[in-house]
Amino acid sequence: MLRLPRGPSFSALVPALLILLATLGMVRAAPIAPAALRVVDGDTVAVGKVHFRLVGFDTPEMRGRAGRCDESRALARAARDRLRTLIAAGDIALTEVACSCRPGTESTRDCNHGRRCGTLTAGGRDVGDILIAEGLARPYPYDWRHPPKPANWCRR
């Protein structure tokens, strides 16, 4: 038999615990209109001014040192365009998730360049899984304590 503590201190916690449990159950994917999303690159979307780094996968960068060869830039454009196509088809849902950044850095430039983190599904499938299966992305299980090595998209 489970015995719960009694008294004023426990009674005061009950409403807070109920709110916490209800909040944990509310983390669900939110359907979103395709027109509300703007594709920044193959693994980043924006809703208005809020940018989301889609987690679990990585695509080549379109600019900067990471996009230094023709193959990398072509693959970056293909990933971006495929993500646009998946979104345009509709039946999409965006879920904001916690970023795997150093504690205290979330929503700062030190964590994903100030982007929030999220997952995006299209037709019930994670877009990262789709892009990986099509060779346009790689799995990217990020953990700030053990960050993966940067991909060299120029030597595939």
Tab-separated table of N, CA, C and O in Angstrom, residues 22-146:
chain	number	residue	atom	x	y	z
A	22	ALA	N	-0.142	17.629	-15.890
A	22	ALA	CA	-0.950	18.035	-17.038
A	22	ALA	C	-0.068	18.650	-18.116
A	22	ALA	O	-0.243	18.398	-19.311
A	23	THR	N	0.907	19.458	-17.714
A	23	THR	CA	1.811	20.089	-18.675
A	23	THR	C	2.639	19.052	-19.409
A	23	THR	O	2.823	19.133	-20.617
A	24	LEU	N	3.142	18.061	-18.697
A	24	LEU	CA	3.942	17.018	-19.344
A	24	LEU	C	3.132	16.271	-20.391
A	24	LEU	O	3.657	15.873	-21.420
A	25	GLY	N	1.875	16.101	-20.157
A	25	GLY	CA	1.022	15.413	-21.118
A	25	GLY	C	0.644	16.264	-22.310
A	25	GLY	O	0.119	15.766	-23.287
A	26	MET	N	0.933	17.565	-22.254
A	26	MET	CA	0.526	18.469	-23.325
A	26	MET	C	1.601	18.663	-24.388
A	26	MET	O	1.419	19.417	-25.319
A	27	VAL	N	2.729	17.997	-24.278
A	27	VAL	CA	3.776	18.135	-25.274
A	27	VAL	C	3.384	17.285	-26.473
A	27	VAL	O	3.645	16.100	-26.517
A	28	ARG	N	2.705	17.907	-27.396
A	28	ARG	CA	2.203	17.211	-28.581
A	28	ARG	C	2.581	18.009	-29.821
A	28	ARG	O	2.796	19.202	-29.765
A	29	ALA	N	2.591	17.319	-30.906
A	29	ALA	CA	2.832	17.997	-32.168
A	29	ALA	C	1.646	18.887	-32.490
A	29	ALA	O	0.502	18.495	-32.306
A	30	ALA	N	1.943	20.087	-32.931
A	30	ALA	CA	0.894	21.025	-33.286
A	30	ALA	C	0.784	21.096	-34.806
A	30	ALA	O	1.757	21.427	-35.480
A	31	PRO	N	-0.390	20.767	-35.358
A	31	PRO	CA	-0.555	20.925	-36.801
A	31	PRO	C	-0.302	22.379	-37.184
A	31	PRO	O	-0.635	23.286	-36.432
A	32	ILE	N	0.291	22.568	-38.321
A	32	ILE	CA	0.623	23.921	-38.751
A	32	ILE	C	0.382	24.036	-40.251
A	32	ILE	O	0.621	23.087	-41.002
A	33	ALA	N	-0.106	25.174	-40.659
A	33	ALA	CA	-0.363	25.405	-42.084
A	33	ALA	C	0.968	25.550	-42.813
A	33	ALA	O	1.871	26.242	-42.326
A	34	PRO	N	1.109	24.916	-43.971
A	34	PRO	CA	2.366	25.035	-44.718
A	34	PRO	C	2.782	26.481	-44.964
A	34	PRO	O	3.973	26.796	-44.914
A	35	ALA	N	1.825	27.357	-45.190
A	35	ALA	CA	2.149	28.756	-45.453
A	35	ALA	C	2.751	29.451	-44.233
A	35	ALA	O	3.400	30.489	-44.366
A	36	ALA	N	2.554	28.878	-43.042
A	36	ALA	CA	3.088	29.487	-41.820
A	36	ALA	C	4.563	29.171	-41.609
A	36	ALA	O	5.221	29.806	-40.798
A	37	LEU	N	5.087	28.194	-42.341
A	37	LEU	CA	6.484	27.787	-42.193
A	37	LEU	C	7.323	28.317	-43.339
A	37	LEU	O	6.914	28.280	-44.497
A	38	ARG	N	8.496	28.780	-43.001
A	38	ARG	CA	9.476	29.184	-44.016
A	38	ARG	C	10.695	28.291	-43.837
A	38	ARG	O	11.209	28.133	-42.736
A	39	VAL	N	11.153	27.671	-44.919
A	39	VAL	CA	12.335	26.824	-44.866
A	39	VAL	C	13.571	27.702	-45.002
A	39	VAL	O	13.719	28.439	-45.977
A	40	VAL	N	14.444	27.634	-44.002
A	40	VAL	CA	15.687	28.395	-44.012
A	40	VAL	C	16.770	27.585	-44.720
A	40	VAL	O	17.473	28.088	-45.583
A	41	ASP	N	16.901	26.332	-44.324
A	41	ASP	CA	17.797	25.395	-44.993
A	41	ASP	C	17.264	23.986	-44.724
A	41	ASP	O	16.137	23.847	-44.247
A	42	GLY	N	18.033	22.972	-44.995
A	42	GLY	CA	17.535	21.600	-44.894
A	42	GLY	C	17.193	21.129	-43.495
A	42	GLY	O	16.488	20.145	-43.335
A	43	ASP	N	17.691	21.832	-42.465
A	43	ASP	CA	17.379	21.416	-41.094
A	43	ASP	C	16.925	22.571	-40.208
A	43	ASP	O	16.955	22.467	-38.982
A	44	THR	N	16.477	23.659	-40.807
A	44	THR	CA	15.986	24.808	-40.048
A	44	THR	C	14.738	25.380	-40.719
A	44	THR	O	14.735	25.594	-41.932
A	45	VAL	N	13.702	25.602	-39.914
A	45	VAL	CA	12.486	26.251	-40.396
A	45	VAL	C	12.192	27.444	-39.499
A	45	VAL	O	12.707	27.545	-38.381
A	46	ALA	N	11.360	28.332	-39.984
A	46	ALA	CA	10.968	29.498	-39.195
A	46	ALA	C	9.458	29.643	-39.219
A	46	ALA	O	8.806	29.383	-40.236
A	47	VAL	N	8.931	30.037	-38.084
A	47	VAL	CA	7.524	30.402	-37.948
A	47	VAL	C	7.559	31.862	-37.529
A	47	VAL	O	7.934	32.174	-36.396
A	48	GLY	N	7.238	32.742	-38.466
A	48	GLY	CA	7.425	34.166	-38.190
A	48	GLY	C	8.910	34.431	-38.008
A	48	GLY	O	9.733	34.020	-38.823
A	49	LYS	N	9.258	35.077	-36.899
A	49	LYS	CA	10.666	35.380	-36.624
A	49	LYS	C	11.344	34.315	-35.766
A	49	LYS	O	12.525	34.421	-35.460
A	50	VAL	N	10.612	33.275	-35.396
A	50	VAL	CA	11.155	32.223	-34.527
A	50	VAL	C	11.714	31.092	-35.390
A	50	VAL	O	10.987	30.480	-36.169
A	51	HIS	N	13.003	30.841	-35.225
A	51	HIS	CA	13.676	29.783	-35.985
A	51	HIS	C	13.776	28.517	-35.150
A	51	HIS	O	14.048	28.576	-33.951
A	52	PHE	N	13.565	27.376	-35.810
A	52	PHE	CA	13.650	26.067	-35.168
A	52	PHE	C	14.704	25.230	-35.867
A	52	PHE	O	14.618	25.003	-37.073
A	53	ARG	N	15.682	24.758	-35.089
A	53	ARG	CA	16.656	23.780	-35.588
A	53	ARG	C	15.992	22.425	-35.415
A	53	ARG	O	15.644	22.024	-34.318
A	54	LEU	N	15.748	21.750	-36.522
A	54	LEU	CA	15.111	20.432	-36.466
A	54	LEU	C	16.149	19.430	-35.978
A	54	LEU	O	17.263	19.368	-36.517
A	55	VAL	N	15.808	18.668	-34.957
A	55	VAL	CA	16.783	17.823	-34.282
A	55	VAL	C	16.781	16.397	-34.824
A	55	VAL	O	15.822	15.941	-35.426
A	56	GLY	N	17.904	15.724	-34.579
A	56	GLY	CA	18.028	14.319	-34.944
A	56	GLY	C	18.702	14.074	-36.282
A	56	GLY	O	19.028	12.939	-36.617
A	57	PHE	N	18.903	15.138	-37.053
A	57	PHE	CA	19.557	14.984	-38.352
A	57	PHE	C	20.296	16.261	-38.701
A	57	PHE	O	20.078	17.309	-38.099
A	58	ASP	N	21.185	16.160	-39.663
A	58	ASP	CA	21.987	17.299	-40.095
A	58	ASP	C	22.053	17.295	-41.611
A	58	ASP	O	22.146	16.231	-42.232
A	59	THR	N	21.982	18.470	-42.190
A	59	THR	CA	22.138	18.624	-43.638
A	59	THR	C	23.305	19.574	-43.894
A	59	THR	O	23.694	20.332	-43.010
A	60	PRO	N	23.864	19.548	-45.083
A	60	PRO	CA	24.981	20.453	-45.381
A	60	PRO	C	24.562	21.917	-45.279
A	60	PRO	O	23.395	22.257	-45.486
A	61	GLU	N	25.538	22.754	-44.972
A	61	GLU	CA	25.302	24.198	-44.924
A	61	GLU	C	25.369	24.765	-46.340
A	61	GLU	O	26.104	24.264	-47.188
A	62	MET	N	24.603	25.802	-46.563
A	62	MET	CA	24.574	26.409	-47.889
A	62	MET	C	25.646	27.479	-48.058
A	62	MET	O	26.041	27.791	-49.159
A	63	ARG	N	26.079	28.031	-46.931
A	63	ARG	CA	27.051	29.133	-46.988
A	63	ARG	C	28.190	28.868	-46.016
A	63	ARG	O	28.147	27.956	-45.218
A	64	GLY	N	29.174	29.746	-46.077
A	64	GLY	CA	30.282	29.672	-45.137
A	64	GLY	C	31.263	28.570	-45.488
A	64	GLY	O	31.209	27.966	-46.559
A	65	ARG	N	32.156	28.304	-44.547
A	65	ARG	CA	33.202	27.306	-44.781
A	65	ARG	C	32.634	25.915	-44.984
A	65	ARG	O	33.194	25.112	-45.717
A	66	ALA	N	31.507	25.613	-44.320
A	66	ALA	CA	30.933	24.267	-44.430
A	66	ALA	C	30.425	23.986	-45.842
A	66	ALA	O	30.370	22.843	-46.266
A	67	GLY	N	30.038	25.019	-46.568
A	67	GLY	CA	29.552	24.839	-47.936
A	67	GLY	C	30.611	25.192	-48.957
A	67	GLY	O	30.369	25.907	-49.910
A	68	ARG	N	31.809	24.679	-48.748
A	68	ARG	CA	32.952	25.131	-49.542
A	68	ARG	C	33.158	24.408	-50.874
A	68	ARG	O	34.041	24.776	-51.624
A	69	CYS	N	32.404	23.358	-51.150
A	69	CYS	CA	32.594	22.673	-52.434
A	69	CYS	C	31.247	22.596	-53.165
A	69	CYS	O	30.184	22.718	-52.555
A	70	ASP	N	31.308	22.394	-54.451
A	70	ASP	CA	30.092	22.334	-55.264
A	70	ASP	C	29.167	21.209	-54.811
A	70	ASP	O	27.948	21.383	-54.761
A	71	GLU	N	29.734	20.032	-54.478
A	71	GLU	CA	28.920	18.898	-54.056
A	71	GLU	C	28.134	19.230	-52.785
A	71	GLU	O	26.948	18.927	-52.683
A	72	SER	N	28.784	19.873	-51.822
A	72	SER	CA	28.133	20.237	-50.564
A	72	SER	C	27.006	21.240	-50.798
A	72	SER	O	25.908	21.090	-50.266
A	73	ARG	N	27.276	22.254	-51.603
A	73	ARG	CA	26.251	23.268	-51.883
A	73	ARG	C	25.072	22.677	-52.644
A	73	ARG	O	23.915	22.992	-52.369
A	74	ALA	N	25.351	21.765	-53.571
A	74	ALA	CA	24.270	21.112	-54.332
A	74	ALA	C	23.411	20.251	-53.413
A	74	ALA	O	22.178	20.251	-53.509
A	75	LEU	N	24.047	19.519	-52.516
A	75	LEU	CA	23.316	18.682	-51.568
A	75	LEU	C	22.508	19.543	-50.599
A	75	LEU	O	21.372	19.207	-50.257
A	76	ALA	N	23.073	20.673	-50.184
A	76	ALA	CA	22.350	21.595	-49.291
A	76	ALA	C	21.091	22.121	-49.977
A	76	ALA	O	20.015	22.174	-49.369
A	77	ARG	N	21.209	22.506	-51.239
A	77	ARG	CA	20.041	22.997	-51.989
A	77	ARG	C	19.005	21.888	-52.163
A	77	ARG	O	17.802	22.118	-52.015
A	78	ALA	N	19.468	20.666	-52.447
A	78	ALA	CA	18.542	19.534	-52.632
A	78	ALA	C	17.792	19.236	-51.328
A	78	ALA	O	16.584	18.978	-51.351
A	79	ALA	N	18.482	19.281	-50.185
A	79	ALA	CA	17.832	19.040	-48.885
A	79	ALA	C	16.817	20.139	-48.593
A	79	ALA	O	15.694	19.865	-48.161
A	80	ARG	N	17.209	21.382	-48.835
A	80	ARG	CA	16.295	22.512	-48.618
A	80	ARG	C	15.054	22.382	-49.506
A	80	ARG	O	13.921	22.519	-49.042
A	81	ASP	N	15.263	22.076	-50.768
A	81	ASP	CA	14.144	21.971	-51.703
A	81	ASP	C	13.234	20.791	-51.358
A	81	ASP	O	12.007	20.893	-51.469
A	82	ARG	N	13.819	19.676	-50.934
A	82	ARG	CA	13.003	18.513	-50.547
A	82	ARG	C	12.173	18.839	-49.309
A	82	ARG	O	11.000	18.454	-49.229
A	83	LEU	N	12.757	19.557	-48.342
A	83	LEU	CA	12.003	19.953	-47.157
A	83	LEU	C	10.854	20.874	-47.559
A	83	LEU	O	9.734	20.726	-47.059
A	84	ARG	N	11.087	21.782	-48.471
A	84	ARG	CA	10.010	22.657	-48.968
A	84	ARG	C	8.890	21.828	-49.596
A	84	ARG	O	7.704	22.106	-49.374
A	85	THR	N	9.253	20.811	-50.380
A	85	THR	CA	8.257	19.956	-51.026
A	85	THR	C	7.440	19.188	-49.995
A	85	THR	O	6.213	19.086	-50.113
A	86	LEU	N	8.113	18.642	-48.980
A	86	LEU	CA	7.407	17.900	-47.929
A	86	LEU	C	6.417	18.806	-47.202
A	86	LEU	O	5.283	18.402	-46.913
A	87	ILE	N	6.819	20.027	-46.923
A	87	ILE	CA	5.950	20.970	-46.217
A	87	ILE	C	4.782	21.390	-47.104
A	87	ILE	O	3.635	21.443	-46.648
A	88	ALA	N	5.051	21.651	-48.369
A	88	ALA	CA	3.998	22.091	-49.287
A	88	ALA	C	2.913	21.033	-49.464
A	88	ALA	O	1.750	21.367	-49.723
A	89	ALA	N	3.275	19.763	-49.280
A	89	ALA	CA	2.294	18.687	-49.431
A	89	ALA	C	1.264	18.692	-48.300
A	89	ALA	O	0.224	18.047	-48.405
A	90	GLY	N	1.545	19.408	-47.231
A	90	GLY	CA	0.598	19.513	-46.122
A	90	GLY	C	0.715	18.377	-45.134
A	90	GLY	O	1.671	17.602	-45.167
A	91	ASP	N	-0.251	18.304	-44.229
A	91	ASP	CA	-0.282	17.312	-43.149
A	91	ASP	C	1.025	17.354	-42.363
A	91	ASP	O	1.701	16.348	-42.184
A	92	ILE	N	1.399	18.558	-41.914
A	92	ILE	CA	2.644	18.732	-41.172
A	92	ILE	C	2.345	19.146	-39.737
A	92	ILE	O	1.313	19.748	-39.447
A	93	ALA	N	3.272	18.787	-38.863
A	93	ALA	CA	3.138	19.161	-37.452
A	93	ALA	C	4.523	19.477	-36.904
A	93	ALA	O	5.483	18.754	-37.171
A	94	LEU	N	4.611	20.563	-36.158
A	94	LEU	CA	5.856	21.006	-35.549
A	94	LEU	C	5.739	20.862	-34.042
A	94	LEU	O	4.747	21.295	-33.448
A	95	THR	N	6.742	20.254	-33.431
A	95	THR	CA	6.783	20.096	-31.980
A	95	THR	C	8.055	20.726	-31.460
A	95	THR	O	9.151	20.361	-31.900
A	96	GLU	N	7.926	21.687	-30.556
A	96	GLU	CA	9.115	22.250	-29.930
A	96	GLU	C	9.616	21.272	-28.879
A	96	GLU	O	8.839	20.714	-28.105
A	97	VAL	N	10.928	21.012	-28.888
A	97	VAL	CA	11.550	20.099	-27.934
A	97	VAL	C	12.716	20.818	-27.255
A	97	VAL	O	13.201	21.834	-27.752
A	98	ALA	N	13.154	20.274	-26.154
A	98	ALA	CA	14.306	20.844	-25.463
A	98	ALA	C	15.557	20.643	-26.313
A	98	ALA	O	15.754	19.587	-26.901
A	99	CYS	N	16.394	21.659	-26.366
A	99	CYS	CA	17.662	21.548	-27.067
A	99	CYS	C	18.664	20.803	-26.181
A	99	CYS	O	18.578	20.858	-24.960
A	100	SER	N	19.585	20.127	-26.808
A	100	SER	CA	20.629	19.398	-26.068
A	100	SER	C	21.873	20.257	-25.938
A	100	SER	O	22.949	19.879	-26.374
A	101	CYS	N	21.700	21.420	-25.346
A	101	CYS	CA	22.799	22.365	-25.199
A	101	CYS	C	23.282	22.396	-23.758
A	101	CYS	O	22.618	21.907	-22.852
A	102	ARG	N	24.425	23.022	-23.576
A	102	ARG	CA	24.968	23.207	-22.234
A	102	ARG	C	23.916	23.906	-21.382
A	102	ARG	O	23.274	24.849	-21.838
A	103	PRO	N	23.691	23.422	-20.157
A	103	PRO	CA	22.685	24.039	-19.295
A	103	PRO	C	22.893	25.549	-19.170
A	103	PRO	O	24.020	26.033	-19.065
A	104	GLY	N	21.779	26.261	-19.242
A	104	GLY	CA	21.814	27.720	-19.119
A	104	GLY	C	22.043	28.459	-20.421
A	104	GLY	O	22.049	29.685	-20.442
A	105	THR	N	22.219	27.738	-21.532
A	105	THR	CA	22.480	28.419	-22.799
A	105	THR	C	21.306	28.372	-23.772
A	105	THR	O	21.360	29.018	-24.819
A	106	GLU	N	20.260	27.606	-23.456
A	106	GLU	CA	19.139	27.483	-24.386
A	106	GLU	C	18.548	28.855	-24.692
A	106	GLU	O	18.455	29.715	-23.833
A	107	SER	N	18.188	29.061	-25.952
A	107	SER	CA	17.647	30.323	-26.475
A	107	SER	C	18.680	31.445	-26.496
A	107	SER	O	18.331	32.613	-26.547
A	108	THR	N	19.971	31.086	-26.470
A	108	THR	CA	21.033	32.086	-26.611
A	108	THR	C	21.850	31.744	-27.850
A	108	THR	O	21.719	30.666	-28.428
A	109	ARG	N	22.729	32.641	-28.247
A	109	ARG	CA	23.613	32.400	-29.396
A	109	ARG	C	24.522	31.190	-29.156
A	109	ARG	O	25.015	30.593	-30.097
A	110	ASP	N	24.759	30.849	-27.884
A	110	ASP	CA	25.626	29.719	-27.564
A	110	ASP	C	24.926	28.374	-27.721
A	110	ASP	O	25.548	27.328	-27.546
A	111	CYS	N	23.653	28.386	-27.998
A	111	CYS	CA	22.887	27.152	-28.180
A	111	CYS	C	22.171	27.230	-29.526
A	111	CYS	O	21.211	27.979	-29.694
A	112	ASN	N	22.674	26.491	-30.496
A	112	ASN	CA	22.041	26.445	-31.830
A	112	ASN	C	21.871	27.817	-32.464
A	112	ASN	O	20.878	28.078	-33.130
A	113	HIS	N	22.822	28.700	-32.215
A	113	HIS	CA	22.806	30.038	-32.813
A	113	HIS	C	21.525	30.801	-32.480
A	113	HIS	O	21.021	31.580	-33.288
A	114	GLY	N	20.978	30.547	-31.295
A	114	GLY	CA	19.773	31.247	-30.852
A	114	GLY	C	18.472	30.636	-31.336
A	114	GLY	O	17.401	31.148	-31.039
A	115	ARG	N	18.554	29.535	-32.064
A	115	ARG	CA	17.341	28.892	-32.555
A	115	ARG	C	16.727	28.008	-31.471
A	115	ARG	O	17.430	27.468	-30.627
A	116	ARG	N	15.421	27.856	-31.531
A	116	ARG	CA	14.750	26.864	-30.701
A	116	ARG	C	14.939	25.516	-31.376
A	116	ARG	O	15.401	25.447	-32.515
A	117	CYS	N	14.577	24.450	-30.687
A	117	CYS	CA	14.710	23.109	-31.269
A	117	CYS	C	13.329	22.507	-31.475
A	117	CYS	O	12.396	22.799	-30.724
A	118	GLY	N	13.209	21.671	-32.485
A	118	GLY	CA	11.918	21.060	-32.749
A	118	GLY	C	12.033	19.836	-33.628
A	118	GLY	O	13.095	19.534	-34.167
A	119	THR	N	10.908	19.145	-33.728
A	119	THR	CA	10.782	18.055	-34.687
A	119	THR	C	9.635	18.421	-35.622
A	119	THR	O	8.691	19.105	-35.223
A	120	LEU	N	9.720	17.975	-36.837
A	120	LEU	CA	8.705	18.273	-37.839
A	120	LEU	C	8.309	16.970	-38.513
A	120	LEU	O	9.172	16.193	-38.942
A	121	THR	N	7.008	16.725	-38.563
A	121	THR	CA	6.520	15.545	-39.271
A	121	THR	C	5.724	15.984	-40.485
A	121	THR	O	5.089	17.034	-40.489
A	122	ALA	N	5.773	15.153	-41.501
A	122	ALA	CA	4.997	15.357	-42.724
A	122	ALA	C	4.325	14.025	-43.034
A	122	ALA	O	5.009	13.009	-43.160
A	123	GLY	N	3.027	14.036	-43.078
A	123	GLY	CA	2.302	12.793	-43.312
A	123	GLY	C	2.547	11.771	-42.210
A	123	GLY	O	2.533	10.572	-42.469
A	124	GLY	N	2.815	12.252	-41.015
A	124	GLY	CA	3.051	11.363	-39.883
A	124	GLY	C	4.476	10.838	-39.768
A	124	GLY	O	4.793	10.113	-38.837
A	125	ARG	N	5.351	11.191	-40.693
A	125	ARG	CA	6.756	10.740	-40.664
A	125	ARG	C	7.676	11.903	-40.344
A	125	ARG	O	7.485	13.013	-40.843
A	126	ASP	N	8.696	11.639	-39.550
A	126	ASP	CA	9.684	12.657	-39.227
A	126	ASP	C	10.432	13.047	-40.501
A	126	ASP	O	10.931	12.170	-41.225
A	127	VAL	N	10.519	14.346	-40.779
A	127	VAL	CA	11.174	14.780	-42.014
A	127	VAL	C	12.656	14.423	-42.011
A	127	VAL	O	13.236	14.174	-43.071
A	128	GLY	N	13.268	14.382	-40.837
A	128	GLY	CA	14.670	13.972	-40.766
A	128	GLY	C	14.857	12.549	-41.244
A	128	GLY	O	15.793	12.254	-41.993
A	129	ASP	N	13.961	11.655	-40.841
A	129	ASP	CA	14.036	10.260	-41.294
A	129	ASP	C	13.901	10.177	-42.807
A	129	ASP	O	14.575	9.376	-43.463
A	130	ILE	N	13.019	11.004	-43.348
A	130	ILE	CA	12.818	11.013	-44.805
A	130	ILE	C	14.078	11.490	-45.513
A	130	ILE	O	14.561	10.852	-46.466
A	131	LEU	N	14.653	12.610	-45.057
A	131	LEU	CA	15.847	13.160	-45.699
A	131	LEU	C	17.042	12.210	-45.559
A	131	LEU	O	17.836	12.076	-46.494
A	132	ILE	N	17.158	11.550	-44.417
A	132	ILE	CA	18.242	10.576	-44.229
A	132	ILE	C	18.067	9.410	-45.206
A	132	ILE	O	19.021	9.006	-45.882
A	133	ALA	N	16.857	8.880	-45.301
A	133	ALA	CA	16.587	7.746	-46.196
A	133	ALA	C	16.870	8.100	-47.651
A	133	ALA	O	17.268	7.235	-48.444
A	134	GLU	N	16.696	9.370	-47.995
A	134	GLU	CA	16.921	9.808	-49.369
A	134	GLU	C	18.365	10.268	-49.609
A	134	GLU	O	18.687	10.738	-50.699
A	135	GLY	N	19.225	10.143	-48.606
A	135	GLY	CA	20.630	10.514	-48.768
A	135	GLY	C	20.893	12.004	-48.733
A	135	GLY	O	21.970	12.451	-49.135
A	136	LEU	N	19.935	12.792	-48.238
A	136	LEU	CA	20.085	14.242	-48.198
A	136	LEU	C	20.499	14.760	-46.826
A	136	LEU	O	20.724	15.957	-46.650
A	137	ALA	N	20.597	13.864	-45.851
A	137	ALA	CA	20.958	14.243	-44.488
A	137	ALA	C	21.658	13.068	-43.825
A	137	ALA	O	21.668	11.958	-44.357
A	138	ARG	N	22.219	13.346	-42.650
A	138	ARG	CA	22.833	12.283	-41.854
A	138	ARG	C	22.238	12.322	-40.453
A	138	ARG	O	21.791	13.382	-39.993
A	139	PRO	N	22.210	11.198	-39.770
A	139	PRO	CA	21.743	11.212	-38.377
A	139	PRO	C	22.648	12.130	-37.558
A	139	PRO	O	23.859	12.194	-37.792
A	140	TYR	N	22.074	12.832	-36.615
A	140	TYR	CA	22.845	13.794	-35.818
A	140	TYR	C	22.292	13.828	-34.399
A	140	TYR	O	21.566	14.738	-34.020
A	141	PRO	N	22.655	12.818	-33.606
A	141	PRO	CA	22.191	12.778	-32.211
A	141	PRO	C	23.067	13.677	-31.351
A	141	PRO	O	24.048	13.239	-30.771
A	142	TYR	N	22.734	14.950	-31.275
A	142	TYR	CA	23.594	15.932	-30.614
A	142	TYR	C	23.515	15.838	-29.095
A	142	TYR	O	22.447	15.719	-28.515
A	143	ASP	N	24.669	15.892	-28.464
A	143	ASP	CA	24.789	15.970	-27.009
A	143	ASP	C	25.974	16.891	-26.738
A	143	ASP	O	27.097	16.603	-27.179
A	144	TRP	N	25.746	17.994	-26.052
A	144	TRP	CA	26.801	18.985	-25.846
A	144	TRP	C	28.011	18.405	-25.133
A	144	TRP	O	29.127	18.902	-25.288
A	145	ARG	N	27.835	17.333	-24.357
A	145	ARG	CA	28.974	16.727	-23.659
A	145	ARG	C	29.850	15.927	-24.616
A	145	ARG	O	31.037	15.748	-24.373
A	146	HIS	N	29.261	15.412	-25.696
A	146	HIS	CA	29.986	14.608	-26.678
A	146	HIS	C	29.504	14.987	-28.082
A	146	HIS	O	28.836	14.197	-28.742
